[in-house]
Coordinates of N, CA and C in Angstrom, one line a residue:
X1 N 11.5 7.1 6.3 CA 10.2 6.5 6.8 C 9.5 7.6 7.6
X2 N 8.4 7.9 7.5 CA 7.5 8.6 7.5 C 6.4 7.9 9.0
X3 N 6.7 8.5 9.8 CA 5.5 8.3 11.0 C 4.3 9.0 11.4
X4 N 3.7 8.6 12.2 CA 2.1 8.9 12.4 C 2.6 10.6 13.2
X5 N 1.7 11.5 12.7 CA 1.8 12.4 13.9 C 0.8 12.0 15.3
X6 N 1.1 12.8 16.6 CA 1.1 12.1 17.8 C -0.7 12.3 17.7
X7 N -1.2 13.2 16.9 CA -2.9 13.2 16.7 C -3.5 12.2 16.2
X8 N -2.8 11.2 15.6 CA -3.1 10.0 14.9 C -2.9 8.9 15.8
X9 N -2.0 8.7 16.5 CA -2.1 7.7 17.8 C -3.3 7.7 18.6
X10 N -3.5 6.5 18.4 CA -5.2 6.6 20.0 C -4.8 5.6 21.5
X11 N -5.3 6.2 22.1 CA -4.5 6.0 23.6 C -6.1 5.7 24.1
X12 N -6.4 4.3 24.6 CA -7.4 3.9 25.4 C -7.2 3.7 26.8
X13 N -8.1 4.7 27.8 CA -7.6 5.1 29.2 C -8.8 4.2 30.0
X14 N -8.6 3.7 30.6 CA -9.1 2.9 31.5 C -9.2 3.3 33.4
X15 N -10.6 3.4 33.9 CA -10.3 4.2 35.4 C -11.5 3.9 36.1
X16 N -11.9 3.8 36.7 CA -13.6 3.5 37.2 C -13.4 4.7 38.0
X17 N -12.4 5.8 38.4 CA -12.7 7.2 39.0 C -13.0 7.9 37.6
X18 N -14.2 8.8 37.9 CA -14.7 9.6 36.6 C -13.8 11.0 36.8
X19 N -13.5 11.4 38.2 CA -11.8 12.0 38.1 C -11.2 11.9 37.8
X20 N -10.1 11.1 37.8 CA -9.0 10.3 37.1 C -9.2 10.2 35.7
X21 N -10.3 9.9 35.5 CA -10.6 9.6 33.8 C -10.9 10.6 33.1
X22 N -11.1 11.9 33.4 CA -11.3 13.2 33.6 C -9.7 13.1 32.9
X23 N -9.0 14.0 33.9 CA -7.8 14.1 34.2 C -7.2 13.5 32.8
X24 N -6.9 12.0 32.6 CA -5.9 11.5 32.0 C -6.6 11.8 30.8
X25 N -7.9 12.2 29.8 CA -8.3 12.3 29.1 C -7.5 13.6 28.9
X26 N -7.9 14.4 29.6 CA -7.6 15.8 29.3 C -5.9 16.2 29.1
X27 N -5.1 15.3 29.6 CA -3.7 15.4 29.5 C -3.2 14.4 28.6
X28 N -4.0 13.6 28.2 CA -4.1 13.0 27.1 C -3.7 13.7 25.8
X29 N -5.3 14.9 25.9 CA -5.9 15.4 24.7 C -4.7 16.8 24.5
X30 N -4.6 16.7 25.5 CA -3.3 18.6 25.3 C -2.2 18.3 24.9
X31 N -1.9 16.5 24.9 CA -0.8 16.1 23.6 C -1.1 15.8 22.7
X32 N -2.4 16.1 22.2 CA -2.6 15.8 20.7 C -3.1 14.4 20.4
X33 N -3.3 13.6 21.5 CA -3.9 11.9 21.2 C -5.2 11.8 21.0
X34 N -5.8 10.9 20.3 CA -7.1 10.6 20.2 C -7.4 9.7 21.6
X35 N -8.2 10.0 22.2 CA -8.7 9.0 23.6 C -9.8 8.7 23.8
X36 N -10.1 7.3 23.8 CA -11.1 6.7 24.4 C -10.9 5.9 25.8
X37 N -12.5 6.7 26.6 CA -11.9 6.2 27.9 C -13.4 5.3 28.5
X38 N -13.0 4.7 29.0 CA -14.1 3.6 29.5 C -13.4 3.4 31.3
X39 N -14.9 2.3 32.1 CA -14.5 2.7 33.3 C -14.1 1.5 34.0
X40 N -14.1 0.0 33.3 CA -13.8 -0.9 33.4 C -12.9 -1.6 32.4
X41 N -12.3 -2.8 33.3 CA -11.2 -3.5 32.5 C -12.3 -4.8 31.4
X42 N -13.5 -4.9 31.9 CA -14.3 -5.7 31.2 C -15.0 -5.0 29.7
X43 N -14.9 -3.3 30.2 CA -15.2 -2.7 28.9 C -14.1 -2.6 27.7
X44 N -12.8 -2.3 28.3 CA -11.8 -2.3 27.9 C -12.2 -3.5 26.7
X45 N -11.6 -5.0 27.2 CA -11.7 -5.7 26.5 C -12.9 -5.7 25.5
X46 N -13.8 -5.5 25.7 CA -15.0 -5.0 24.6 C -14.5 -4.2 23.7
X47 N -14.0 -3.2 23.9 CA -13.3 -2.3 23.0 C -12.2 -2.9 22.3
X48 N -11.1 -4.0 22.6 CA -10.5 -3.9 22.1 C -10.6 -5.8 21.5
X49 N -12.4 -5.8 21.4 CA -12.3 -7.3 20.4 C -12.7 -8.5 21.4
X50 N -12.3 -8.5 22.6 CA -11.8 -10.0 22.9 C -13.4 -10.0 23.7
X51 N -14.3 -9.4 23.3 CA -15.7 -10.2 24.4 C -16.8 -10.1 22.8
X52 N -17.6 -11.2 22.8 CA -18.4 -11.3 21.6 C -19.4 -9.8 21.5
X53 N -19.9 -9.5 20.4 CA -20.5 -8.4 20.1 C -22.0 -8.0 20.4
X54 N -22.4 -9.6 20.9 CA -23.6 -9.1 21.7 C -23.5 -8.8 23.4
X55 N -22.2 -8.9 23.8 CA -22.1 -8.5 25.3 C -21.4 -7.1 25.4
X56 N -21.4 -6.5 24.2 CA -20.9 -4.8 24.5 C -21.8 -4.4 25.1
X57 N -21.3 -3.4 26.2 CA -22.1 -2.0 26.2 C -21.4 -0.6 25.9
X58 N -21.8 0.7 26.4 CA -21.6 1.8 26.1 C -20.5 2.4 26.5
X59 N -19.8 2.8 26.2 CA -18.3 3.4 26.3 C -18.2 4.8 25.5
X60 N -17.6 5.5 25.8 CA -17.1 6.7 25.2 C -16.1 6.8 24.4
X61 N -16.0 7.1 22.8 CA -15.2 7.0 21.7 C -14.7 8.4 21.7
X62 N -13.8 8.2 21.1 CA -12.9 9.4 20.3 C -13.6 10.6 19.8
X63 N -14.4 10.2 19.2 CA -15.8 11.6 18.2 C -16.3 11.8 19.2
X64 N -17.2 11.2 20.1 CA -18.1 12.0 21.0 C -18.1 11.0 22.0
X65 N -18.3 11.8 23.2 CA -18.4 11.8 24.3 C -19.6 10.1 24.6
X66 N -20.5 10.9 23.9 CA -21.6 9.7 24.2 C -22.3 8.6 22.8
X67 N -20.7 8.3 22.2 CA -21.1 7.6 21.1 C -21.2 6.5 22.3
X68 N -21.2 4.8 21.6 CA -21.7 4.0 22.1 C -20.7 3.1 21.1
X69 N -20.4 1.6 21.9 CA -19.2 0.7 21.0 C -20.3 0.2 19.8
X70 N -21.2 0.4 19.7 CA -21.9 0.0 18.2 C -21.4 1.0 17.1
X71 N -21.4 2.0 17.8 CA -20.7 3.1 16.3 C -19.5 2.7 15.9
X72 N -18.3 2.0 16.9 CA -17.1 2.2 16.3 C -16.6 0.2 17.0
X73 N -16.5 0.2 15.6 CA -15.9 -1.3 15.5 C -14.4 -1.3 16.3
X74 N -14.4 -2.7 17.0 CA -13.0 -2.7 17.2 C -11.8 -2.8 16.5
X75 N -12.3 -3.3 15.4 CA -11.1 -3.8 14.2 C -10.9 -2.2 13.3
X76 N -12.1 -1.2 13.4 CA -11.3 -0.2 12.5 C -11.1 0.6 13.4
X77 N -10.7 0.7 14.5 CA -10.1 1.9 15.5 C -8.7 1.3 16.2
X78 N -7.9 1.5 15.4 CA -6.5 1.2 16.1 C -6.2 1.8 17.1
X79 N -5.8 0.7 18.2 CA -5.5 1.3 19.8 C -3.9 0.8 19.9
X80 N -3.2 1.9 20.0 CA -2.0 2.1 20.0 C -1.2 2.3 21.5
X81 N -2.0 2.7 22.1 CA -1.5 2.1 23.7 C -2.6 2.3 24.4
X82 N -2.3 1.4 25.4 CA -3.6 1.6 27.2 C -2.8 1.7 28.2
X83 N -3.8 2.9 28.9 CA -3.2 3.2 30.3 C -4.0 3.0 31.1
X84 N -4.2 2.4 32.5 CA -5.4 1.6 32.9 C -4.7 1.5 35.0
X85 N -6.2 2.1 35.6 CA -5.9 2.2 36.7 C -5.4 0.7 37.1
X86 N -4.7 0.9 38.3 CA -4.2 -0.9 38.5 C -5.5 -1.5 39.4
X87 N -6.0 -0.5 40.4 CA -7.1 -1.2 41.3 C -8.4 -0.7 41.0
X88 N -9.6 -1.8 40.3 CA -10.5 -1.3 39.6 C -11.2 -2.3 40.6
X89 N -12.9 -2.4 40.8 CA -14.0 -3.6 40.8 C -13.8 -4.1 39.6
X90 N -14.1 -5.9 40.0 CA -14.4 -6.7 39.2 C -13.0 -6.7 38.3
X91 N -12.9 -6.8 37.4 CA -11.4 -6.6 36.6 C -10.3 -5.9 36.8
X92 N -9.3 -6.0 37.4 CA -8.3 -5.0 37.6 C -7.4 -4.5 36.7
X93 N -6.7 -3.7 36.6 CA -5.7 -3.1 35.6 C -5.1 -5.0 35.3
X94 N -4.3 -4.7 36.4 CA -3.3 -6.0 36.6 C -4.3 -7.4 35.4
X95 N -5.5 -7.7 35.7 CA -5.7 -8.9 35.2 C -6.1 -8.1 33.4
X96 N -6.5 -6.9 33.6 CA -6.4 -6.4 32.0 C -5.2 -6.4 31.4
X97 N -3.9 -6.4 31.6 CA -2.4 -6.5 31.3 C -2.1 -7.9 31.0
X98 N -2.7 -8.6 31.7 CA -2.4 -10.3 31.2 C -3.0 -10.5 30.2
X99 N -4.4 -10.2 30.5 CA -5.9 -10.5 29.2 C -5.1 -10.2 28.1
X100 N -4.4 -8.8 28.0 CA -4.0 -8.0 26.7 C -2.5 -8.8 26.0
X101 N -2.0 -9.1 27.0 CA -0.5 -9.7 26.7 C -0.7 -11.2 26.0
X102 N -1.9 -11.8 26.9 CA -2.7 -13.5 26.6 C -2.7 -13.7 24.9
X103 N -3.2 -12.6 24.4 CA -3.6 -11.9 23.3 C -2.6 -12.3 22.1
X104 N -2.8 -13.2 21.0 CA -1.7 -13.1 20.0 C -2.1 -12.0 19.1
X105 N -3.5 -11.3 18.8 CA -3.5 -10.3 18.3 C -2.9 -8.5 19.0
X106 N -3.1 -8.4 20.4 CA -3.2 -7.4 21.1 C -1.7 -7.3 22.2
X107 N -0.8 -8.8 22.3 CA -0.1 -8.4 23.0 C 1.0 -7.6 22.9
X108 N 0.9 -6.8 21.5 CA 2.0 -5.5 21.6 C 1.9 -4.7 21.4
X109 N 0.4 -4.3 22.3 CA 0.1 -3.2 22.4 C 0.6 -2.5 23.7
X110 N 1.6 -1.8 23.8 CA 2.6 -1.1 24.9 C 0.9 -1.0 26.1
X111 N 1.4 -1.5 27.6 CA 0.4 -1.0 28.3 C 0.8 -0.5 30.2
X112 N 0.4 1.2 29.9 CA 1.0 1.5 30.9 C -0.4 1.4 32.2
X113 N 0.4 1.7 33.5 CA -0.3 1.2 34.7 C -0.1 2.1 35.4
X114 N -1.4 2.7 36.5 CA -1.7 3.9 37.0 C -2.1 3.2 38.2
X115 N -1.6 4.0 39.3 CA -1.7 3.3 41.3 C -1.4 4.6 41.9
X116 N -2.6 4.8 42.9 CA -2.2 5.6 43.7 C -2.2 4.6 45.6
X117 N -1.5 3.4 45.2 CA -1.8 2.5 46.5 C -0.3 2.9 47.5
X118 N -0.8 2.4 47.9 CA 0.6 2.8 49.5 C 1.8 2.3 49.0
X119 N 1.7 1.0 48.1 CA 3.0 0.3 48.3 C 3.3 0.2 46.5
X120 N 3.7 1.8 46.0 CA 4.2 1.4 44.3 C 5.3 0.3 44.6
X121 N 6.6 0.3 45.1 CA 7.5 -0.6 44.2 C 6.9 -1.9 44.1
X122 N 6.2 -2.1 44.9 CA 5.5 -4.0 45.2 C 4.8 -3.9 43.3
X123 N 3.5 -2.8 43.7 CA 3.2 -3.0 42.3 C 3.6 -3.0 41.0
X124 N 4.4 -2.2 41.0 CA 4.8 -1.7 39.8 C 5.8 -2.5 39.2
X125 N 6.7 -3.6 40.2 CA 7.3 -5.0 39.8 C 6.8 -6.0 39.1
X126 N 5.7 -6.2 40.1 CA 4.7 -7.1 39.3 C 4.1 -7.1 37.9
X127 N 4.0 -5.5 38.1 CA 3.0 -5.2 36.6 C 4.4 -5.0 35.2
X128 N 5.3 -4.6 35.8 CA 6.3 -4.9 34.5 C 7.0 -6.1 34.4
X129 N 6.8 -7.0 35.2 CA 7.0 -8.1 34.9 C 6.2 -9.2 34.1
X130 N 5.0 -8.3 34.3 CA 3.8 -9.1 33.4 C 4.0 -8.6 32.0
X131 N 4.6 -7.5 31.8 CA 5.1 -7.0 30.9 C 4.6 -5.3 30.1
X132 N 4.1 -5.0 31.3 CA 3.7 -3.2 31.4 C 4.9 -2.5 30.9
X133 N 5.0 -1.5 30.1 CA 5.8 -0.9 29.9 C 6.5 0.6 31.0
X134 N 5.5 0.9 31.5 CA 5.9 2.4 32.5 C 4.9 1.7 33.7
X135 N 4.9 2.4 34.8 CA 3.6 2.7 35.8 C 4.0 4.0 36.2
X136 N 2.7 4.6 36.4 CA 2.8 5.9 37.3 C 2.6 6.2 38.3
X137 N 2.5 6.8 38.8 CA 1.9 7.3 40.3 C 0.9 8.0 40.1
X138 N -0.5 7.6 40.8 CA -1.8 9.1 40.3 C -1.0 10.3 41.5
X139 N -1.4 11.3 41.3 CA -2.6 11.4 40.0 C -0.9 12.0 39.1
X140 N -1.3 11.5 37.9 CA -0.7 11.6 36.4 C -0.8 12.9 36.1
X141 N 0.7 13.0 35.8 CA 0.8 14.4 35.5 C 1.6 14.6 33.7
X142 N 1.3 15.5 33.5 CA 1.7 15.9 31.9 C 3.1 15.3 31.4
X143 N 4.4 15.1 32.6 CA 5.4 14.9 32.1 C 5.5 13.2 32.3
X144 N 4.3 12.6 32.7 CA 4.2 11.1 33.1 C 3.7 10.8 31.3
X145 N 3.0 11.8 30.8 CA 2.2 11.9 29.5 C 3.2 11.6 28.9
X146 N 4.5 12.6 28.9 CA 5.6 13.0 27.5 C 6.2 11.6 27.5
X147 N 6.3 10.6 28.7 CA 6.9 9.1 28.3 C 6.2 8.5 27.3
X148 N 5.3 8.4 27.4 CA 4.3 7.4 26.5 C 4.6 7.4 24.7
X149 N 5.0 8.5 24.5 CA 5.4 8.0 22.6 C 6.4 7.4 22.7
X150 N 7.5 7.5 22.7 CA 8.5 6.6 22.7 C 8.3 4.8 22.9
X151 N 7.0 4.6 23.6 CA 6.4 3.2 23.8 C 5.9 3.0 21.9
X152 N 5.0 4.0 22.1 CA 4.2 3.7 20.8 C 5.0 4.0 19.7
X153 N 6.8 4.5 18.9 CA 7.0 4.7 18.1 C 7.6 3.1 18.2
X154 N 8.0 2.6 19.6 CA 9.1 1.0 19.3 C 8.1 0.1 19.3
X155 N 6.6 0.4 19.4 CA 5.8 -0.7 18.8 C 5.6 -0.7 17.3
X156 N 5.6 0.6 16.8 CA 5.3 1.0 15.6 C 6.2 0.1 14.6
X157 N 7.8 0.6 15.0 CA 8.5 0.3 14.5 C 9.1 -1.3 14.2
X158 N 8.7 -2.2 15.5 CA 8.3 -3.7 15.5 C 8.0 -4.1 14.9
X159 N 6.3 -3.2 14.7 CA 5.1 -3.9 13.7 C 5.5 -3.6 12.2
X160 N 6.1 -2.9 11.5 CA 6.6 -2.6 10.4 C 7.8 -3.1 10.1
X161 N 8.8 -3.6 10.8 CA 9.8 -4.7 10.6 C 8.9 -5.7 10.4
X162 N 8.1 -6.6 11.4 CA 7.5 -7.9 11.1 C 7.1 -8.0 10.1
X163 N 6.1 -6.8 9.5 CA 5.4 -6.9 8.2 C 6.3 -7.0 7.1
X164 N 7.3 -6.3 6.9 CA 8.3 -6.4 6.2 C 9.1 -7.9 6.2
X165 N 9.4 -8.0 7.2 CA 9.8 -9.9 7.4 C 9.0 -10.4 6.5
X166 N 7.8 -10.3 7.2 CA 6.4 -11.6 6.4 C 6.4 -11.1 5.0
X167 N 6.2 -9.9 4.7 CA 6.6 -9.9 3.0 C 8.0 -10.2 2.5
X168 N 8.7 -10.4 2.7 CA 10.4 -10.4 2.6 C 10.1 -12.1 2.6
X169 N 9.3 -12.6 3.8 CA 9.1 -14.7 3.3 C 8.6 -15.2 2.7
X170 N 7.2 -14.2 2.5 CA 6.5 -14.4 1.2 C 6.8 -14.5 0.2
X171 N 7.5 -13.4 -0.8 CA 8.2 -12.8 -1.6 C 9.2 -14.1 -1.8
X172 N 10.0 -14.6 -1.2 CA 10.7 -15.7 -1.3 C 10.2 -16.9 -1.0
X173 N 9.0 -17.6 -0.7 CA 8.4 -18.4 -0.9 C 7.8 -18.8 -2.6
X174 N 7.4 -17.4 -2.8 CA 6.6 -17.3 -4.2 C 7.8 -17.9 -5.3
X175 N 9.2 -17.4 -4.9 CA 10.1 -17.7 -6.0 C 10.7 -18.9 -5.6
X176 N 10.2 -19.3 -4.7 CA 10.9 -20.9 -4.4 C 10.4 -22.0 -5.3
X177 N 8.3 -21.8 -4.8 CA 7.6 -22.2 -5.8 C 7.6 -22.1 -7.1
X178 N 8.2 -21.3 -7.5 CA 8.5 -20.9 -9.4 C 8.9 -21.8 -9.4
X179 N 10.3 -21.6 -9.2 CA 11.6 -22.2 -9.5 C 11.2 -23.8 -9.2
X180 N 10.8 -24.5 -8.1 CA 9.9 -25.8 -8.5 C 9.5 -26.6 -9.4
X181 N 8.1 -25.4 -9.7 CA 7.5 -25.4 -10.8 C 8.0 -25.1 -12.4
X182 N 9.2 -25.0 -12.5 CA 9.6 -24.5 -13.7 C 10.3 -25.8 -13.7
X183 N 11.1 -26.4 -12.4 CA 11.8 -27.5 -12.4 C 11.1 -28.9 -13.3
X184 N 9.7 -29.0 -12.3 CA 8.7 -29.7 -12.3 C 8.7 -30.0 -14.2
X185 N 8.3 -29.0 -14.8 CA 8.1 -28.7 -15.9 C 9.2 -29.1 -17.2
X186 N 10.3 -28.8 -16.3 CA 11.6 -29.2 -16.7 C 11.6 -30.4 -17.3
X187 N 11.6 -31.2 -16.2 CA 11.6 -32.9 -16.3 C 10.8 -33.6 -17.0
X188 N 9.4 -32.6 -16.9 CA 8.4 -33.7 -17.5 C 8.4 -33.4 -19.2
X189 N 9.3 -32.0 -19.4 CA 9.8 -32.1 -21.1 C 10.8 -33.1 -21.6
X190 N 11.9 -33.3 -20.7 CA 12.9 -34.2 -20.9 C 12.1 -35.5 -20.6
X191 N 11.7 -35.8 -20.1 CA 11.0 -37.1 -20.6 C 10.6 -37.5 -21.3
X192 N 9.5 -36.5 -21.9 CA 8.3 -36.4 -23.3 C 10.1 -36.4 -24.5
X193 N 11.0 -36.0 -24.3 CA 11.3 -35.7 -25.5 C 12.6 -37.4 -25.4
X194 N 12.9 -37.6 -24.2 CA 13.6 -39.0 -24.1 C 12.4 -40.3 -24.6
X195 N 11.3 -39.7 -24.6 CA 10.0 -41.2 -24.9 C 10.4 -41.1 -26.3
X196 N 10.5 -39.9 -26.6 CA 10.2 -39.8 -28.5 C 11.7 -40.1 -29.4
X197 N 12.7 -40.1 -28.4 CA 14.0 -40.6 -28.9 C 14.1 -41.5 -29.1
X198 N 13.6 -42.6 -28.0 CA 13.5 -44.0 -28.1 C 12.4 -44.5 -29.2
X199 N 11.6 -43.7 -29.6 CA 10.4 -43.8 -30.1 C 10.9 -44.0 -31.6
X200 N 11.8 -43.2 -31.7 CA 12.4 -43.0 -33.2 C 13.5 -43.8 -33.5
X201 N 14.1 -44.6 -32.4 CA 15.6 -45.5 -32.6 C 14.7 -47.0 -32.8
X202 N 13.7 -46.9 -32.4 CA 12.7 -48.5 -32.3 C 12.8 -48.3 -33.8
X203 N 11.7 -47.2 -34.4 CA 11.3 -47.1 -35.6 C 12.6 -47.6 -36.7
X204 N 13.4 -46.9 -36.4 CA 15.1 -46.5 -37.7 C 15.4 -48.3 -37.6
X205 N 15.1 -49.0 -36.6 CA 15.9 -50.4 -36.3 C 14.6 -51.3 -37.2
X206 N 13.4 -50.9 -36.9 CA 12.6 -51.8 -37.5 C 12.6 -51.3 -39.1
X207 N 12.8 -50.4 -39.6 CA 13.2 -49.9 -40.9 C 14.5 -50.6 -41.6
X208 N 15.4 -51.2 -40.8 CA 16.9 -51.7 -41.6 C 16.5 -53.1 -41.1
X209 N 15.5 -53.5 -40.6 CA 15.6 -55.2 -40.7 C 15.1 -55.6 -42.1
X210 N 15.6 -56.8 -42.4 CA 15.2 -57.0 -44.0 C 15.5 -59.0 -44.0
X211 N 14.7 -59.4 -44.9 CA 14.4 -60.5 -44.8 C 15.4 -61.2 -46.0
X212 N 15.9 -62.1 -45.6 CA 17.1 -62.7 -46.9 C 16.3 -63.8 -47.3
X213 N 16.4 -65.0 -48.5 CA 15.9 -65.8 -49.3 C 15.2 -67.0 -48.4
X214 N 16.1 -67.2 -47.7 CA 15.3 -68.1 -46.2 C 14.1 -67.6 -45.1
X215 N 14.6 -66.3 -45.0 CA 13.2 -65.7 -44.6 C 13.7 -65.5 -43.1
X216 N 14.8 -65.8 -43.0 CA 15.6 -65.0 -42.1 C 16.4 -63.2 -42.1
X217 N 15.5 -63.2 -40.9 CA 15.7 -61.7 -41.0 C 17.2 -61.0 -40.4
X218 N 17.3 -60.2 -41.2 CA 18.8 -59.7 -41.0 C 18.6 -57.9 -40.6
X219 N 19.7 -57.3 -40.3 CA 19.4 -55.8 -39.7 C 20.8 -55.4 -40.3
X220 N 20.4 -54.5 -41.5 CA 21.0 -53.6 -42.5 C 22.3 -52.9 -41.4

């Protein structure tokens, strides 16, 4: 089995510091990931589908800097993990981690959590209990970077078992239905051919009845 190289994974970074978002871009990009980075957990969700398509606004994509979310659809840009400050305005990391998890399309999408607050272990409990995969401590450093595949090859690897399941139930559904339908078909020949047995023992009996001089009928 043949996997994505790590230039093919896209990593959506989430930060409302344009430092920070700086930063994780850049140490993003020096491992080879495609990154899109936006400055809210409200944009986030724009990007990744879950707010209707006339409440987008402008975000920074993968190609350029100052494309805009009208260039790039959510459904053909696969986001293979988010890393997302935990204390943002208005939307926090933390309530972006639920949004995403809430999600029966998006909740396996591995999502790490970034705090530079006084009290990590409080946070970082909470947020992997909600079901974050890593947190880091800002500011993020290269070797906080080198964790992140190993998230996205045991999602990878999930999503391509389940697919394989659902074609593996499929595939056996389809021959369940055959075999049914062949049954179905079965029966309703042995029928047609039990009508036409009886059909022909009526006939052979009314053929040997015969009438004697009284006009009483007798059966040969």
């Amino acid at each position: 089995m043949v996997m994505a190289a790590d230039s093919q994974f896209h990593v959506l970074a989430v930060d409302d510091s344009l430092i920070d978002r700086k930063l994780i871009e850049r140490l993003l990009k020096t491992s080879s990931y495609q990154v899109t980075t936006v400055d809210s957990g409200s944009k986030a969700l724009e990007f990744l589908g879950l707010i209707e398509e006339h409440q987008r606004t402008n975000f920074k994509s993968p190609s350029s800097s100052s494309s805009s979310s009208s260039n790039i659809h959510h459904q053909e840009v696969e986001v293979n993990l988010i890393i997302t400050d935990y204390c943002m305005p208005g939307m926090t990391g933390f309530d972006l981690l639920k949004k995403v998890k809430e999600s029966t399309s998006l909740r396996n999408i591995p999502v790490v959590i970034m705090s530079s607050e006084n009290l990590p272990s409080r946070i970082s409990s909470r947020c992997l209990e909600e079901g974050a995969e890593e947190f880091f401590l800002k500011p993020v450093r290269l070797c906080d970077v080198n964790k992140l595949k190993p998230h996205i090859m045991k999602t990878k690897l999930k999503d391509q078992n389940q697919e394989e399941e659902e074609e593996t139930t499929e595939t056996e559904f389809e021959s369940v239905e055959k075999q049914q339908q062949q049954q179905i078909q079965m029966n309703s020949s042995n029928k047609r051919k039990a009508g036409m047995d009886e059909e022909g023992v009526g006939e052979d009996r009314r053929r040997r009845i015969r009438y004697n001089s009284n006009g009483v009928a007798t059966v040969n």
